[in-house]
Tab-separated table of C-alpha atoms in Angstrom:
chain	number	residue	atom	x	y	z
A	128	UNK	CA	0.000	0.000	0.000
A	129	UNK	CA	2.090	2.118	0.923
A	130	UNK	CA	4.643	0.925	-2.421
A	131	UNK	CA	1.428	2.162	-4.524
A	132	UNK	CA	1.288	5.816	-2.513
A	133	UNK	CA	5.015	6.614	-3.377
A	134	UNK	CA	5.011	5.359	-7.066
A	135	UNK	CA	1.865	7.805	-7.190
A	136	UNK	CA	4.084	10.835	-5.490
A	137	UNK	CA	6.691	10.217	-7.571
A	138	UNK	CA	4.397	10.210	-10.988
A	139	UNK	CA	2.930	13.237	-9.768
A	140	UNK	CA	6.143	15.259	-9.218
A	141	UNK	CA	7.622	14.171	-12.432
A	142	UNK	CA	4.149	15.500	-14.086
A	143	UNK	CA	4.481	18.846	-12.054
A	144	UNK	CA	8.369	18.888	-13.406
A	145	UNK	CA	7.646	18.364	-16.639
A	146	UNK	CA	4.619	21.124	-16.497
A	147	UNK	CA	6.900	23.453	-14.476
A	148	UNK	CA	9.753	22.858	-17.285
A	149	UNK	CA	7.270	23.755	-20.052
A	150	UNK	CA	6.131	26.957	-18.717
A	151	UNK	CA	9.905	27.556	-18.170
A	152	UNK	CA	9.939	27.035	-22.106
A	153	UNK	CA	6.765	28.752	-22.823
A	154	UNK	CA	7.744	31.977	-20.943
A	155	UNK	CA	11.429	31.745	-22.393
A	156	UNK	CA	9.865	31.938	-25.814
A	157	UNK	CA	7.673	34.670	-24.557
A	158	UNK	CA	10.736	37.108	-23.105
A	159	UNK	CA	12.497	36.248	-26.504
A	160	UNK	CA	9.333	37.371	-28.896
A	161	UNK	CA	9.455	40.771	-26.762
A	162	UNK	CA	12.725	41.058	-27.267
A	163	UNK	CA	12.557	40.426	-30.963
A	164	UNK	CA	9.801	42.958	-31.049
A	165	UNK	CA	11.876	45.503	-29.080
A	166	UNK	CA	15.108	44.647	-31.733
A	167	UNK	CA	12.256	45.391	-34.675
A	168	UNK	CA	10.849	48.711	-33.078
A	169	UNK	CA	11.948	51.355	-35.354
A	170	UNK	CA	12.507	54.977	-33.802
A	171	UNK	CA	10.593	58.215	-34.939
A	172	UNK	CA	13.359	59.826	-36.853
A	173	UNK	CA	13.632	56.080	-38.841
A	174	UNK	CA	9.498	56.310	-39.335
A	175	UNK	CA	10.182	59.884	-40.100
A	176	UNK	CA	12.526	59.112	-43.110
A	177	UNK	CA	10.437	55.989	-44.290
A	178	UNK	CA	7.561	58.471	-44.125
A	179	UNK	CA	9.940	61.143	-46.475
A	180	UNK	CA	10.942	58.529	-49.094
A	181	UNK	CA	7.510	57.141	-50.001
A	182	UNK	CA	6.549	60.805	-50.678
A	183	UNK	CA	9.115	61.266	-52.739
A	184	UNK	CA	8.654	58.337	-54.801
A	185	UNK	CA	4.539	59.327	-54.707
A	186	UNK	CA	6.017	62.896	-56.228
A	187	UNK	CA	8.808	61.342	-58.973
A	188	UNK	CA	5.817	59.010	-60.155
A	189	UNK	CA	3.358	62.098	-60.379
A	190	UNK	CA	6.260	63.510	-62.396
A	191	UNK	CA	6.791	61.109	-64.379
A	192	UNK	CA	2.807	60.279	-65.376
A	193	UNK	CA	2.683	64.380	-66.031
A	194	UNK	CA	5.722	64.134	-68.657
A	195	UNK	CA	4.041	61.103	-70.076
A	196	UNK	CA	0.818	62.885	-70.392
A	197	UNK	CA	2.864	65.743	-72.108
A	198	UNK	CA	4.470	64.242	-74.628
A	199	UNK	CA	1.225	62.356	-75.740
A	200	UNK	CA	-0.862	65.696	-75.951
A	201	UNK	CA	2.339	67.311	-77.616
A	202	UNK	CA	2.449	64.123	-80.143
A	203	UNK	CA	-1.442	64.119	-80.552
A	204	UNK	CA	-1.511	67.766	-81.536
A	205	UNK	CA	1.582	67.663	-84.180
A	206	UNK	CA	0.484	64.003	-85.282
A	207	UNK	CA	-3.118	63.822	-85.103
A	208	UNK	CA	-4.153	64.108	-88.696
A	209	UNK	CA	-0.958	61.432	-89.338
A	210	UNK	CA	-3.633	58.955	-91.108
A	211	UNK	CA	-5.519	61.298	-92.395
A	212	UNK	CA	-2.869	62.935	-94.358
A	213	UNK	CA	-1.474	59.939	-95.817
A	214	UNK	CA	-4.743	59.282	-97.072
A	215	UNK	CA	-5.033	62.695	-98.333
A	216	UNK	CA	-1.768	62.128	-100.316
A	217	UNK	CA	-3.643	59.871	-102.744
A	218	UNK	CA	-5.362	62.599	-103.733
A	219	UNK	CA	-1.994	63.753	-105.240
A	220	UNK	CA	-1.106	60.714	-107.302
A	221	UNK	CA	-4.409	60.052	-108.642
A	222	UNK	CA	-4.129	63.732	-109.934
A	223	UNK	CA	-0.284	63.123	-110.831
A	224	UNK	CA	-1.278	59.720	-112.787
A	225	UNK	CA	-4.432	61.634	-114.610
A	226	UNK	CA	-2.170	64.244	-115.891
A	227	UNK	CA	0.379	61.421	-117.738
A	228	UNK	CA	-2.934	59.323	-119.133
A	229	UNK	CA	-4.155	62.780	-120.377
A	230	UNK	CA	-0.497	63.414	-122.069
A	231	UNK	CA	-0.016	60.337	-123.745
A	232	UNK	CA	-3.372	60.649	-125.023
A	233	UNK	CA	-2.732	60.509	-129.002
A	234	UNK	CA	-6.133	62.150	-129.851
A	235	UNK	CA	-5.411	64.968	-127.172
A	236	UNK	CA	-1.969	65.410	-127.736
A	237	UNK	CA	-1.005	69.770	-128.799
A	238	UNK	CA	-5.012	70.740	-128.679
A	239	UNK	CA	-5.593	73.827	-126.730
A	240	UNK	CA	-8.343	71.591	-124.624
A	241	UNK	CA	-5.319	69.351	-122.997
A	242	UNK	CA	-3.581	72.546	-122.479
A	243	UNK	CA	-6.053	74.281	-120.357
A	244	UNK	CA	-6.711	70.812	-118.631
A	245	UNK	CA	-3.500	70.267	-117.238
A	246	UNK	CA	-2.854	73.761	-116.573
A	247	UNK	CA	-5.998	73.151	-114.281
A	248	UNK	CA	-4.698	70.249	-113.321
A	249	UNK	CA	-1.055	72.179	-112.147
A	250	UNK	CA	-2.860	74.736	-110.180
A	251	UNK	CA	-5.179	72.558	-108.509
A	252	UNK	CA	-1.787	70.399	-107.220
A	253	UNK	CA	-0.061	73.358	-106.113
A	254	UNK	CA	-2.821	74.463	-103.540
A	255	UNK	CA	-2.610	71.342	-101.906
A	256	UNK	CA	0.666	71.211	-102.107
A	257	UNK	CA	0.515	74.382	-100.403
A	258	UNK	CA	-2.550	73.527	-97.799
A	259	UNK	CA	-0.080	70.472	-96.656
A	260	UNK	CA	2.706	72.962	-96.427
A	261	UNK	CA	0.863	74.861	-94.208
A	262	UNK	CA	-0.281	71.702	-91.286
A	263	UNK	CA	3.492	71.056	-91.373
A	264	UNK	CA	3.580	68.010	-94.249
A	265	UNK	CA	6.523	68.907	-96.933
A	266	UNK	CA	7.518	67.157	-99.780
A	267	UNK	CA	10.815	65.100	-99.274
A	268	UNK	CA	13.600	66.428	-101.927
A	269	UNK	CA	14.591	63.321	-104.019
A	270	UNK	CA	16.301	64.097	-107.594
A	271	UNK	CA	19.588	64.683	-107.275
A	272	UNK	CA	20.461	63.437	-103.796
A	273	UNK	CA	22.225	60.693	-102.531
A	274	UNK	CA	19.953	57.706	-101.422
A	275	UNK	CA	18.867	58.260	-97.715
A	276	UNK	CA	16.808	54.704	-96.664
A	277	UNK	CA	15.160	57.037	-93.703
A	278	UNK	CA	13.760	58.994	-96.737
A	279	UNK	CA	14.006	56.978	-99.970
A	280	UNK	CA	12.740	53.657	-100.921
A	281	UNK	CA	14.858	52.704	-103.970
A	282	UNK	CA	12.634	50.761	-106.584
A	283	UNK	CA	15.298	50.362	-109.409
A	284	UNK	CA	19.094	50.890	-110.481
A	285	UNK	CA	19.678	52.999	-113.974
A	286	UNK	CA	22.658	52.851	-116.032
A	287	UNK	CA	23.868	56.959	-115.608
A	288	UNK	CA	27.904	57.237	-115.798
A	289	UNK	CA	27.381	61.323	-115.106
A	290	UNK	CA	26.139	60.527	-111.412
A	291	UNK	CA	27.912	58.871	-108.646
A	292	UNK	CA	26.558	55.495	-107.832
A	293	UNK	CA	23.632	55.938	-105.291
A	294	UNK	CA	22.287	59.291	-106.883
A	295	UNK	CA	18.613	59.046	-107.194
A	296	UNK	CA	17.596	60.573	-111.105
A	297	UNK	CA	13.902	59.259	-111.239
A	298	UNK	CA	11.375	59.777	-108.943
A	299	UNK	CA	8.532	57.074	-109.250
A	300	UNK	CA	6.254	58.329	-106.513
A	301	UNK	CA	7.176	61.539	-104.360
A	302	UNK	CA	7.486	61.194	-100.772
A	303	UNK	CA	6.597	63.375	-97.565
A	304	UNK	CA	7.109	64.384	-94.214
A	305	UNK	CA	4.842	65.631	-90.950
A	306	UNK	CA	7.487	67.973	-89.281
A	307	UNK	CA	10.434	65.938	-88.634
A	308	UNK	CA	8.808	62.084	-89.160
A	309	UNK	CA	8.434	60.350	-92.383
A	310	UNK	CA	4.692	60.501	-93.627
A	311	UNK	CA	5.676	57.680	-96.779
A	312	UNK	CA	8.824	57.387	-98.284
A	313	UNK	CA	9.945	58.286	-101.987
A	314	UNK	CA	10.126	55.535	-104.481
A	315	UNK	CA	13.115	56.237	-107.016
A	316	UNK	CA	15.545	55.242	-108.744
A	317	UNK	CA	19.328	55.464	-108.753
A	318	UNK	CA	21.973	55.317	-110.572
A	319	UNK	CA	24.575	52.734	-111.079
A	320	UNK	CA	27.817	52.864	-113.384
A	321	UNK	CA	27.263	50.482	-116.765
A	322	UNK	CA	28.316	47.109	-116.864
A	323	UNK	CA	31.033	48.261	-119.966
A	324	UNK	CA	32.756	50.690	-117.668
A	325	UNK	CA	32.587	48.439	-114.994
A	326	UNK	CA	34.312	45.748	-117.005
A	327	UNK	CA	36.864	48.322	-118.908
A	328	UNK	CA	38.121	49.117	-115.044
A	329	UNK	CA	38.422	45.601	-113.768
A	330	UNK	CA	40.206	44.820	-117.238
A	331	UNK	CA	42.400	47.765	-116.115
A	332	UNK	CA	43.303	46.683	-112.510
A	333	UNK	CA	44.418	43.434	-113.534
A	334	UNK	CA	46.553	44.429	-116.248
A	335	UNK	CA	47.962	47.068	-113.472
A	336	UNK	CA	48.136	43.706	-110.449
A	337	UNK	CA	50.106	42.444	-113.774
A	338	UNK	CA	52.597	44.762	-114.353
């Protein structure tokens, strides 16, 4: 009997161990949480200059969306009407193309009723010449000039020994800028030495790789 009472008081102080060892643990874990959170506490001056940098990024980002709205009110007022003139340049060739059919008319050709047409025809393509000229869309300046691909599309090479190679001396369709971007490019044509020359001068080097 009294065997059974001390195995009991022994299980019963190795229960209140083991729960007095656990809150040991629990409140261990508990002093080291405060002390994280006291190691985590930032002071007011920190909070202050958190507080200054996110305002400062808020007022770069307002910046940045005003620039952003800028430059798209700036591009939609200069290149609004970018569609709609290159559609009005059609207007242009159609009247460019009637005015050759009309010329190499045989039955028209020299009559006084072609002439007055096509003078028409001239003064009717000069004023819209001129009304693009006006909203900022220029011809781009072909014959003559060296071939610029951010200006000239080149549709064709043409024997010309008077021109450097590269020199554009046909324009097929003119071309045309809004202000300072490309509306369409001009198709031409440039030149290009002859084969004959070209032959004559390689003939030449190798009789000069000879001697």
């Amino acid at each position: 009997m009294e065997k059974d009472q001390n195995i009991n008081s022994e299980s019963q102080n190795e229960e209140i161990k083991e729960t007095e060892a656990e809150e040991q643990i629990q409140k261990e874990q508990e002093d080291s949480g405060e002390k994280n959170e006291e190691v985590k506490e930032i002071t007011p001056e920190e909070k202050i200059k958190e507080l200054e940098d996110k305002v400062a990024r808020a007022f770069a980002e307002m910046e940045n969306q005003r620039r952003r709205f800028e430059k798209e009110k700036e591009d939609a007022f200069d290149y609004g009407g970018f569609s709609f003139a290159k559609e009005a340049l059609n207007l242009i060739d159609n009247l460019e193309r009637s005015k050759q059919i009309l010329e190499s008319d045989e039955v028209l050709k020299d009559t006084d009723a072609l002439k007055k047409t096509l003078e028409h025809f001239e003064i009717i393509s000069k004023d819209m010449v001129s009304i693009f000229s006006k909203n900022g869309i220029t011809p781009v300046i072909s014959i003559g000039k060296k071939l610029d691909p951010n200006q000239h599309q080149a549709m064709m090479e043409i024997d010309d020994d008077q021109k450097e190679p590269g020199t554009i001396v046909q324009e097929i369709q003119k071309g045309f800028m809004i202000k300072d971007r490309l509306l369409r490019p001009a198709l031409v044509g440039v030149s290009k030495k002859t084969k004959v020359q070209n032959d004559h001068k390689s003939e030449e080097n190798e009789e000069n790789s000879d001697n």
